[in-house]
Amino acid sequence: MLKIVNLQKKYTTDEVETTALNGISFEIKPGEFVAMMGPSGCGKSTLLNIIGLLDNPNSGEFWFLDKEVSRSSERQRADLRKHHIGFVFQSFNLIDELTVQENIELPLIYQKLSGQEIKERVNEAMEQMQIAHRRNHFPQQLSGGQQQRVAIARAVVSKPALLLADEPTGNLDSAHGREVMELLSALNEAGTTVVMVTHSPSDADYAHRIIRLLDGQIVTESITERHAARVLSPEF
Amino acid sequence: MIKNYLKIAWRNLLRQKAYSAINIIGLATGISACLLIFLFVQHELSYEQHFAKADRTYRVVNDLIVDDEIEKASLTTGGLAPALKADYPEVETAVRLVNADKQAVSVSDDKVFYLTNSYFVDSNFFSVFNYKFLSGDPVTALAAPLSMVLTQATAEKLFGSAAAAQGQLVKIQGESFKVTGVLAPSGPSHLTPDFFASMSSLGNEFMQMMEGEWGNTNTYTYVVLRNSSQAASLQAKMGDFFLKRVKPAYDQMQSTGRVDYKIQPLLDIHLTNDWLYELSPSGNQSYIFIFSAVAIFVLLIASINYMNLATARSAKRAKEVGLRKVVGAHRSQLVSQFLGESLVITLLAVLLALALVELLLPTFNGLTNKSIGSSYLLNPVFGLTLLGIILLIGLVAGSYPAFFLSGFKPVDVLKSDKAPRGSGATLRKGLVILQFTISLVLIIGTVVVYSQMDFLKKADLGFNKEQVAVIDIPSGDTTLTAKLPLIKSEMLANPHVTKVSASAQIPGQGSGVLIFLVERNNAMVEKTMNMMTVDYDFLDLMGIKLKAGRNFSPDMGTDQSSGFIINEAAANLLGWKEAVGKRIGFSDTTSGKVIGVVKDFNYTSLHDKIAPVVLRVRPRTSGYLLARLSADNFDEALAHVKSTWARFDPNRPIDLTFLDESFNAQYQSEEKMLKVFGYFSILTIIIACMGLFGLTSFMAEQRTREIGIRKVLGSSVLGIVMLLTKDFAVLVIIAIVLASPLAWYGMQQWLQEFAYRVPLSPWLFVSAGMVALIIAVATVSVQAAKAALLNPIKALRSE
């Protein structure tokens, strides 16, 4: 799915140069569920932004779907995002002026699909996230858990190969957080590659693999216990 | 996709009502001002356009040059038209018009009306000016003597309807004219007829005098060229016309004068101010520029509001921009979305503006003396202008916010839910300065125009124009003028009528100049000067002071035949230190002597330097009857004057004005400018303040946390208000510094139009600046106080 080789990212302000990522290399295979953990400022969100093609590295290689994309133009990256990547944010980032249904159809509008196809796909996503009954509500009228389900529906409505989640349960209580994690897990099982940034060890436990960062470098990579158990179980 | 954009645009409009209202109402006001001025300018530029041959019709005008003095006159001699037609093959048709001014006309014994613009024209006049006839035949209508063609308005006034007028008789100065045609209303023109009568009605004697005497200028001459491209060559060929045709006649009169003939395009007449004796007040090209500039400024100020508010509230849209980019929107798509939104807002503003224009048109017509109807809506040029405005504001004002907002990076805006710091703040400040600079230039302009008008009205003119009733004596009524001494004494029977006099001219009416023969170095030379014919009481009534010599006196029998009084300006022009006793006259046969010199008085408006004036005395002059009324019993005195006049002239309605009003009428175009400046400066400051109001509320919102912290740390409400107000006050002060020299320069130019003008005191600028500053600070303070009064806990929680 994606391969990162010796990635460097530096931020320069007037006087200070901060190294956010320092020689990172790893690979994620299709169908994987990877969690990235580490203390605040360790570079995990920067890494997620680069993977999501929202930011550019200073050096190193980034292969996405067998293409080197670290030097792609904004237009090419927008096209890749549009067709292959879905995003889920901690703060949901729904557009307040649009209803649930309109928020979810947004990515499809930019794909220029037919009205009928948009309708079908949005209905499907809403059913899947169990928010169809709220289709005409505005974001402010929903609970946090419902808002995040809408955000996930929006992220998956275009059936992306890669789903990126930046602390998806950070703004939710534990019950709603679990609900969201179950949804992400189900999506992964259905074939979507998921990369998630999180502080929560219990959320990270839903992943197959945990990449731990510190000061812009990978310190450990480990298989989660749950995944290890599943891999070792007779049904796997 | 467009549906999605429209939906968001519409919901944003509804959600942020105050912001939407500021934008839409501000823009609508700006656009309606712009449209009204567009209609005015278009009307000004449309003069004569409706005449089919307008592009190859010219008026012949002339420079009358006597002793280096040039009089530029639109009146020519009656012989000019036939001579031009005969001499130059380029001339297809030449027609003449004699303006008989105001006439009392009657359709029956008891019905007398005054018609102000009585035109006597050649029978082929309508082949040049192709008015549309409601009835009658343009070719034959004026073929016979004593025939007349009425305008629809005149026909309705005299006969109740246009249809009833055809074939009827109208009595003018004892002669019966037959109505041979009625004209439909036509487009704007320098010709503003009440009726056209056949030139031949003026009689053979007049025609012979008119055509035979080259020194007599009482005719307007128009020529139609076969081809408009021949104008320059004809003008060149006309260079020797004077020598060939006129000089012999001048030599016979022993005149040393000279005449330069020029052809002036018909289409240029209305907006040219160079020629004396125009048939109707000219337009003013510089006012067209000034008005257009003002319209553009108002629109600019409203557009700036849109740009400033759109970028100031960018934080609100930042998340949406980031999100759209995350899901794959290209920047160009976002640019079109935001441009679309500004087009929607502009479109709404235009709709509101059209309603405003319809509402304000009557007032605007009154303001500009126009009669623009609603038919402008069908005018394709108006439609195109409207479309232009929509595209211009929608795209130009919309493009900055569009490019600004669409430039946000998702990484920057999605986490913080805020626009990047410092976004567009400097440009916004610059635009606010621009808005206030424009507003201030207009405010200062208004104050200067107002002061100048006040100065003009209160200036010492050298005569007292207050409390003087002026009755227009119908021309040609010798029975009435014969009774003038009796009328005067009857009027004076009322103690509140303090003085009564008659004169052929009054100050402010500008009768034009005459050629005099005056003594210089023991010889007589020609000089052009204004002449007034007055009676014995004129100087006394007007309060014009004698400087040397004596006033006219009925006891001096020679005063009527050979006595002249001149003003100081005339004495200076003629180089006479001791003027009394000098020889002066019209020709060798009617020469006389200067018996007195009066102090200078403003015979014309204060636009001009005091002109040389020569007065002669005639106790029974036609023209005007002047009555000075006592201020204490003004109404009673006026009633007495009116009733006395009515006894002597029972059949005609009295035509009474006041000297101060008719004199001040010379400043009509300045009054117009004052009103337009006044209204528009108020408008610009209101729109600019609406923008400030919106900006402050967004700034206060952005600084809610800072305000909270300051309050927690002990800042007072006043302290917070000062903090928020200070930034804007600085911008207005910068605007004052920028606007003052601009306004000073502009108004200095404008004041050049006046020979007598008010000084541009620094206080004018300081006071205008203070007004703007106070208004701006008041606007900002309201919003700032609202923010400052917020509970600090709430303020801190909002982050």
Short mmCIF file of C-alpha atoms in Angstrom, two decimals, chain B residues 359-709:
data_model
loop_
_atom_site.label_atom_id
_atom_site.label_comp_id
_atom_site.label_asym_id
_atom_site.label_seq_id
_atom_site.Cartn_x
_atom_site.Cartn_y
_atom_site.Cartn_z
CA LEU B 359 -37.89 54.49 -5.13
CA LEU B 360 -35.32 57.28 -5.28
CA LEU B 361 -35.72 58.30 -8.92
CA PRO B 362 -38.30 61.07 -8.29
CA THR B 363 -36.09 62.63 -5.60
CA PHE B 364 -33.05 62.26 -7.81
CA ASN B 365 -34.89 63.86 -10.73
CA GLY B 366 -35.70 66.80 -8.47
CA LEU B 367 -32.09 67.02 -7.38
CA THR B 368 -30.71 67.09 -10.90
CA ASN B 369 -33.61 68.82 -12.73
CA LYS B 370 -34.10 65.79 -14.93
CA SER B 371 -37.17 63.84 -15.88
CA ILE B 372 -35.83 60.32 -16.18
CA GLY B 373 -38.68 57.78 -16.30
CA SER B 374 -38.76 54.05 -15.65
CA SER B 375 -38.14 53.31 -19.32
CA TYR B 376 -34.42 52.99 -18.49
CA LEU B 377 -35.16 49.39 -17.53
CA LEU B 378 -35.74 48.60 -21.20
CA ASN B 379 -32.53 50.29 -22.26
CA PRO B 380 -29.99 47.69 -23.40
CA VAL B 381 -27.08 49.91 -22.30
CA PHE B 382 -28.55 49.99 -18.81
CA GLY B 383 -28.86 46.20 -18.87
CA LEU B 384 -25.26 45.86 -19.95
CA THR B 385 -24.15 48.27 -17.22
CA LEU B 386 -26.02 46.21 -14.67
CA LEU B 387 -24.38 43.05 -15.92
CA GLY B 388 -21.03 44.83 -15.83
CA ILE B 389 -21.57 45.88 -12.22
CA ILE B 390 -22.54 42.34 -11.21
CA LEU B 391 -19.47 40.87 -12.85
CA LEU B 392 -17.16 43.63 -11.68
CA ILE B 393 -18.13 43.50 -8.02
CA GLY B 394 -18.84 39.79 -8.00
CA LEU B 395 -15.53 38.91 -9.58
CA VAL B 396 -13.23 41.74 -8.52
CA ALA B 397 -14.43 42.19 -4.95
CA GLY B 398 -15.00 38.44 -4.73
CA SER B 399 -11.63 37.43 -6.11
CA TYR B 400 -9.52 38.58 -3.18
CA PRO B 401 -11.49 36.61 -0.58
CA ALA B 402 -11.72 33.71 -3.02
CA PHE B 403 -7.98 33.44 -3.56
CA PHE B 404 -7.27 34.23 0.06
CA LEU B 405 -9.61 31.60 1.49
CA SER B 406 -8.80 28.92 -1.04
CA GLY B 407 -5.10 29.31 -0.19
CA PHE B 408 -5.49 27.89 3.32
CA LYS B 409 -3.59 24.66 3.95
CA PRO B 410 -5.68 21.88 5.47
CA VAL B 411 -2.87 21.02 7.86
CA ASP B 412 -2.92 24.57 9.25
CA VAL B 413 -6.63 25.05 9.60
CA LEU B 414 -8.16 21.68 10.45
CA LYS B 415 -6.57 21.29 13.85
CA SER B 416 -6.86 24.81 15.19
CA ASP B 417 -10.23 25.58 13.66
CA LYS B 418 -8.88 29.08 12.93
CA ALA B 419 -7.51 31.02 10.04
CA PRO B 420 -3.73 31.34 10.02
CA ARG B 421 -2.55 34.31 12.10
CA GLY B 422 -2.28 37.77 10.65
CA SER B 423 -4.31 36.73 7.65
CA GLY B 424 -4.88 39.78 5.46
CA ALA B 425 -4.91 42.21 8.38
CA THR B 426 -2.56 44.71 6.74
CA LEU B 427 -4.52 44.80 3.51
CA ARG B 428 -7.74 45.20 5.49
CA LYS B 429 -6.28 48.18 7.31
CA GLY B 430 -5.16 49.67 4.01
CA LEU B 431 -8.63 49.28 2.57
CA VAL B 432 -10.25 50.90 5.62
CA ILE B 433 -7.86 53.84 5.18
CA LEU B 434 -8.87 54.03 1.50
CA GLN B 435 -12.56 54.02 2.43
CA PHE B 436 -12.17 56.80 4.93
CA THR B 437 -9.91 58.80 2.65
CA ILE B 438 -12.63 58.77 -0.01
CA SER B 439 -15.35 59.59 2.52
CA LEU B 440 -13.27 62.44 3.91
CA VAL B 441 -12.54 63.92 0.49
CA LEU B 442 -16.29 64.01 -0.08
CA ILE B 443 -17.03 65.43 3.36
CA ILE B 444 -14.39 68.14 2.97
CA GLY B 445 -15.71 68.79 -0.55
CA THR B 446 -19.22 69.24 0.84
CA VAL B 447 -18.02 71.60 3.54
CA VAL B 448 -16.06 73.70 1.03
CA VAL B 449 -18.92 73.85 -1.49
CA TYR B 450 -21.28 74.78 1.34
CA SER B 451 -18.97 77.55 2.59
CA GLN B 452 -18.54 78.89 -0.94
CA MET B 453 -22.30 78.91 -1.53
CA ASP B 454 -22.81 80.66 1.78
CA PHE B 455 -20.14 83.17 0.80
CA LEU B 456 -21.80 83.76 -2.60
CA LYS B 457 -25.17 84.35 -1.03
CA LYS B 458 -23.93 86.65 1.71
CA ALA B 459 -21.25 88.51 -0.25
CA ASP B 460 -21.53 92.28 -0.56
CA LEU B 461 -22.58 92.67 -4.19
CA GLY B 462 -22.45 96.45 -4.15
CA PHE B 463 -26.25 96.53 -4.17
CA ASN B 464 -28.93 95.27 -1.84
CA LYS B 465 -30.75 92.29 -3.36
CA GLU B 466 -32.92 91.48 -0.35
CA GLN B 467 -36.65 92.28 -0.13
CA VAL B 468 -36.96 93.35 -3.77
CA ALA B 469 -39.96 92.07 -5.72
CA VAL B 470 -39.40 91.93 -9.48
CA ILE B 471 -42.35 92.05 -11.88
CA ASP B 472 -41.65 91.06 -15.47
CA ILE B 473 -43.25 93.72 -17.69
CA PRO B 474 -44.70 92.01 -20.80
CA SER B 475 -42.61 93.10 -23.76
CA GLY B 476 -44.13 95.25 -26.45
CA ASP B 477 -47.01 96.54 -24.31
CA THR B 478 -46.44 100.26 -24.78
CA THR B 479 -49.74 101.19 -23.11
CA LEU B 480 -48.56 99.54 -19.94
CA THR B 481 -45.06 101.06 -19.99
CA ALA B 482 -46.62 104.46 -20.55
CA LYS B 483 -48.46 104.03 -17.26
CA LEU B 484 -45.33 103.07 -15.30
CA PRO B 485 -44.99 106.43 -13.44
CA LEU B 486 -48.61 106.09 -12.32
CA ILE B 487 -48.17 102.44 -11.29
CA LYS B 488 -45.07 103.40 -9.31
CA SER B 489 -46.82 106.17 -7.41
CA GLU B 490 -49.80 103.92 -6.62
CA MET B 491 -47.49 101.25 -5.28
CA LEU B 492 -45.67 103.81 -3.16
CA ALA B 493 -49.02 104.80 -1.64
CA ASN B 494 -48.51 101.90 0.74
CA PRO B 495 -45.92 102.97 3.33
CA HIS B 496 -44.44 99.44 3.42
CA VAL B 497 -43.45 99.67 -0.22
CA THR B 498 -40.40 101.84 0.30
CA LYS B 499 -39.09 102.26 -3.24
CA VAL B 500 -40.20 101.43 -6.79
CA SER B 501 -38.16 101.55 -9.97
CA ALA B 502 -38.19 100.21 -13.52
CA SER B 503 -35.24 98.93 -15.50
CA ALA B 504 -34.69 97.04 -18.72
CA GLN B 505 -32.03 94.83 -17.12
CA ILE B 506 -31.44 93.56 -13.63
CA PRO B 507 -28.28 92.12 -12.14
CA GLY B 508 -28.00 88.39 -12.69
CA GLN B 509 -29.95 88.36 -15.94
CA GLY B 510 -26.91 89.12 -18.10
CA SER B 511 -28.21 90.98 -21.15
CA GLY B 512 -24.87 90.94 -22.93
CA VAL B 513 -22.62 93.62 -24.27
CA LEU B 514 -22.97 96.48 -26.70
CA ILE B 515 -20.40 98.36 -28.71
CA PHE B 516 -19.86 101.89 -27.42
CA LEU B 517 -17.87 104.74 -28.84
CA VAL B 518 -15.73 106.27 -26.12
CA GLU B 519 -13.27 109.12 -25.85
CA ARG B 520 -9.62 108.17 -25.87
CA ASN B 521 -6.84 110.66 -26.57
CA ASN B 522 -9.29 113.12 -28.09
CA ALA B 523 -10.54 110.52 -30.57
CA MET B 524 -13.54 108.18 -30.34
CA VAL B 525 -12.79 104.42 -30.22
CA GLU B 526 -15.03 101.34 -30.03
CA LYS B 527 -15.37 99.43 -26.74
CA THR B 528 -17.74 96.65 -25.73
CA MET B 529 -19.45 97.03 -22.37
CA ASN B 530 -22.64 95.93 -20.64
CA MET B 531 -25.48 98.38 -20.79
CA MET B 532 -28.40 98.86 -18.43
CA THR B 533 -31.40 101.06 -19.17
CA VAL B 534 -32.91 102.23 -15.90
CA ASP B 535 -35.22 104.91 -14.53
CA TYR B 536 -34.42 107.77 -12.13
CA ASP B 537 -35.04 105.70 -8.98
CA PHE B 538 -32.93 102.68 -9.88
CA LEU B 539 -29.67 103.54 -8.06
CA ASP B 540 -31.59 104.59 -5.00
CA LEU B 541 -33.70 101.42 -4.90
CA MET B 542 -30.76 99.12 -5.46
CA GLY B 543 -28.57 100.92 -2.94
CA ILE B 544 -25.82 101.43 -5.51
CA LYS B 545 -23.50 104.15 -4.23
CA LEU B 546 -22.24 107.11 -6.26
CA LYS B 547 -18.51 107.59 -6.27
CA ALA B 548 -18.29 110.72 -8.37
CA GLY B 549 -20.63 113.06 -10.26
CA ARG B 550 -24.36 112.77 -9.79
CA ASN B 551 -27.35 110.47 -10.25
CA PHE B 552 -29.82 110.81 -13.15
CA SER B 553 -32.33 113.53 -12.49
CA PRO B 554 -35.68 114.32 -14.12
CA ASP B 555 -34.77 117.97 -13.64
CA MET B 556 -31.89 117.68 -16.07
CA GLY B 557 -33.54 117.45 -19.47
CA THR B 558 -30.39 116.25 -21.24
CA ASP B 559 -29.92 113.17 -19.06
CA GLN B 560 -32.33 111.13 -21.17
CA SER B 561 -30.70 111.99 -24.46
CA SER B 562 -27.04 112.19 -23.55
CA GLY B 563 -26.35 111.35 -19.89
CA PHE B 564 -24.50 108.19 -18.93
CA ILE B 565 -23.41 106.77 -15.60
CA ILE B 566 -20.62 104.21 -15.55
CA ASN B 567 -19.21 101.98 -12.84
CA GLU B 568 -15.62 101.96 -11.55
CA ALA B 569 -14.79 98.91 -13.67
CA ALA B 570 -15.85 100.79 -16.81
CA ALA B 571 -13.77 103.80 -15.77
CA ASN B 572 -10.77 101.51 -15.24
CA LEU B 573 -11.31 99.74 -18.56
CA LEU B 574 -11.42 103.06 -20.39
CA GLY B 575 -8.46 104.40 -18.45
CA TRP B 576 -10.38 107.42 -17.15
CA LYS B 577 -9.11 108.81 -13.87
CA GLU B 578 -11.66 111.63 -13.96
CA ALA B 579 -14.53 110.00 -15.80
CA VAL B 580 -17.20 112.64 -15.27
CA GLY B 581 -17.51 114.75 -18.37
CA LYS B 582 -15.88 112.26 -20.73
CA ARG B 583 -17.61 111.60 -24.05
CA ILE B 584 -19.41 108.31 -24.61
CA GLY B 585 -22.15 107.09 -26.97
CA PHE B 586 -23.33 104.45 -29.40
CA SER B 587 -22.31 106.18 -32.59
CA ASP B 588 -21.34 109.66 -33.63
CA THR B 589 -24.98 110.65 -33.80
CA THR B 590 -25.96 109.66 -30.28
CA SER B 591 -22.95 110.63 -28.26
CA GLY B 592 -23.25 111.95 -24.76
CA LYS B 593 -21.30 112.51 -21.57
CA VAL B 594 -20.56 110.67 -18.38
CA ILE B 595 -22.48 112.41 -15.59
CA GLY B 596 -21.58 110.09 -12.74
CA VAL B 597 -19.51 107.11 -11.61
CA VAL B 598 -20.99 104.50 -9.28
CA LYS B 599 -19.10 102.11 -7.05
CA ASP B 600 -18.65 98.67 -8.49
CA PHE B 601 -21.51 96.22 -8.16
CA ASN B 602 -21.80 92.61 -9.31
CA TYR B 603 -23.82 92.83 -12.47
CA THR B 604 -23.28 89.09 -13.07
CA SER B 605 -22.60 86.23 -10.68
CA LEU B 606 -19.49 86.01 -8.54
CA HIS B 607 -18.10 83.50 -11.03
CA ASP B 608 -16.96 86.56 -12.93
CA LYS B 609 -15.00 89.66 -12.06
CA ILE B 610 -17.13 92.78 -11.88
CA ALA B 611 -17.82 93.79 -15.47
CA PRO B 612 -17.80 97.32 -16.88
CA VAL B 613 -21.39 98.61 -17.00
CA VAL B 614 -22.85 101.73 -18.62
CA LEU B 615 -26.24 102.99 -17.41
CA ARG B 616 -28.60 105.25 -19.31
CA VAL B 617 -31.95 106.59 -18.14
CA ARG B 618 -35.44 106.07 -19.61
CA PRO B 619 -38.41 106.72 -17.28
CA ARG B 620 -40.72 104.41 -19.24
CA THR B 621 -38.53 101.46 -19.97
CA SER B 622 -39.94 98.01 -20.49
CA GLY B 623 -38.32 95.08 -18.74
CA TYR B 624 -38.78 94.87 -15.01
CA LEU B 625 -40.61 96.75 -12.31
CA LEU B 626 -38.74 96.60 -9.01
CA ALA B 627 -40.36 97.22 -5.62
CA ARG B 628 -38.46 97.29 -2.35
CA LEU B 629 -40.68 95.99 0.43
CA SER B 630 -40.31 96.65 4.12
CA ALA B 631 -39.19 93.60 6.06
CA ASP B 632 -41.60 94.26 8.93
CA ASN B 633 -44.75 94.20 6.83
CA PHE B 634 -43.49 92.14 3.97
CA ASP B 635 -46.68 90.17 3.27
CA GLU B 636 -48.89 93.25 3.32
CA ALA B 637 -46.49 95.16 1.07
CA LEU B 638 -46.31 92.24 -1.36
CA ALA B 639 -50.09 91.94 -1.50
CA HIS B 640 -50.34 95.66 -2.26
CA VAL B 641 -47.77 95.41 -5.07
CA LYS B 642 -49.63 92.46 -6.58
CA SER B 643 -53.05 94.02 -6.37
CA THR B 644 -51.83 97.34 -7.79
CA TRP B 645 -50.21 95.56 -10.73
CA ALA B 646 -53.34 93.50 -11.32
CA ARG B 647 -55.42 96.67 -11.60
CA PHE B 648 -53.24 97.97 -14.42
CA ASP B 649 -52.73 94.62 -16.16
CA PRO B 650 -55.90 92.67 -15.35
CA ASN B 651 -55.82 90.12 -18.19
CA ARG B 652 -52.44 88.57 -17.66
CA PRO B 653 -51.21 86.59 -14.70
CA ILE B 654 -48.56 88.50 -12.77
CA ASP B 655 -45.02 87.24 -13.28
CA LEU B 656 -43.36 88.09 -9.98
CA THR B 657 -40.02 86.88 -8.64
CA PHE B 658 -37.59 88.15 -6.03
CA LEU B 659 -34.26 89.70 -6.90
CA ASP B 660 -32.26 87.60 -4.41
CA GLU B 661 -33.79 84.39 -5.76
CA SER B 662 -33.24 85.23 -9.41
CA PHE B 663 -29.68 86.35 -8.66
CA ASN B 664 -28.94 83.19 -6.71
CA ALA B 665 -30.40 81.12 -9.55
CA GLN B 666 -27.06 81.71 -11.24
CA TYR B 667 -25.59 79.25 -8.74
CA GLN B 668 -28.02 76.48 -9.64
CA SER B 669 -25.37 74.10 -10.88
CA GLU B 670 -23.32 74.68 -7.73
CA GLU B 671 -26.43 74.07 -5.62
CA LYS B 672 -26.90 70.83 -7.52
CA MET B 673 -23.31 69.88 -6.85
CA LEU B 674 -23.68 70.75 -3.17
CA LYS B 675 -26.71 68.51 -2.86
CA VAL B 676 -25.08 65.62 -4.70
CA PHE B 677 -21.88 66.02 -2.67
CA GLY B 678 -23.88 66.26 0.54
CA TYR B 679 -25.98 63.18 -0.07
CA PHE B 680 -23.12 61.09 -1.34
CA SER B 681 -20.73 62.04 1.42
CA ILE B 682 -23.35 60.99 3.95
CA LEU B 683 -23.84 57.79 1.99
CA THR B 684 -20.14 56.96 1.82
CA ILE B 685 -19.58 57.57 5.51
CA ILE B 686 -22.59 55.39 6.36
CA ILE B 687 -21.38 52.55 4.17
CA ALA B 688 -17.83 52.90 5.46
CA CYS B 689 -19.11 52.82 9.04
CA MET B 690 -21.24 49.77 8.30
CA GLY B 691 -18.02 48.08 7.26
CA LEU B 692 -16.25 49.29 10.40
CA PHE B 693 -19.11 47.97 12.49
CA GLY B 694 -18.79 44.56 10.91
CA LEU B 695 -15.02 44.56 11.16
CA THR B 696 -15.03 45.53 14.84
CA SER B 697 -17.44 42.77 15.70
CA PHE B 698 -15.19 40.21 14.03
CA MET B 699 -12.07 41.69 15.61
CA ALA B 700 -13.73 41.66 19.03
CA GLU B 701 -14.76 38.06 18.44
CA GLN B 702 -11.20 37.12 17.51
CA ARG B 703 -9.84 38.83 20.59
CA THR B 704 -12.44 37.45 22.99
CA ARG B 705 -9.82 35.46 24.85
CA GLU B 706 -7.45 38.42 25.12
CA ILE B 707 -10.30 40.59 26.40
CA GLY B 708 -11.19 37.89 28.97
CA ILE B 709 -7.62 37.62 30.23
#
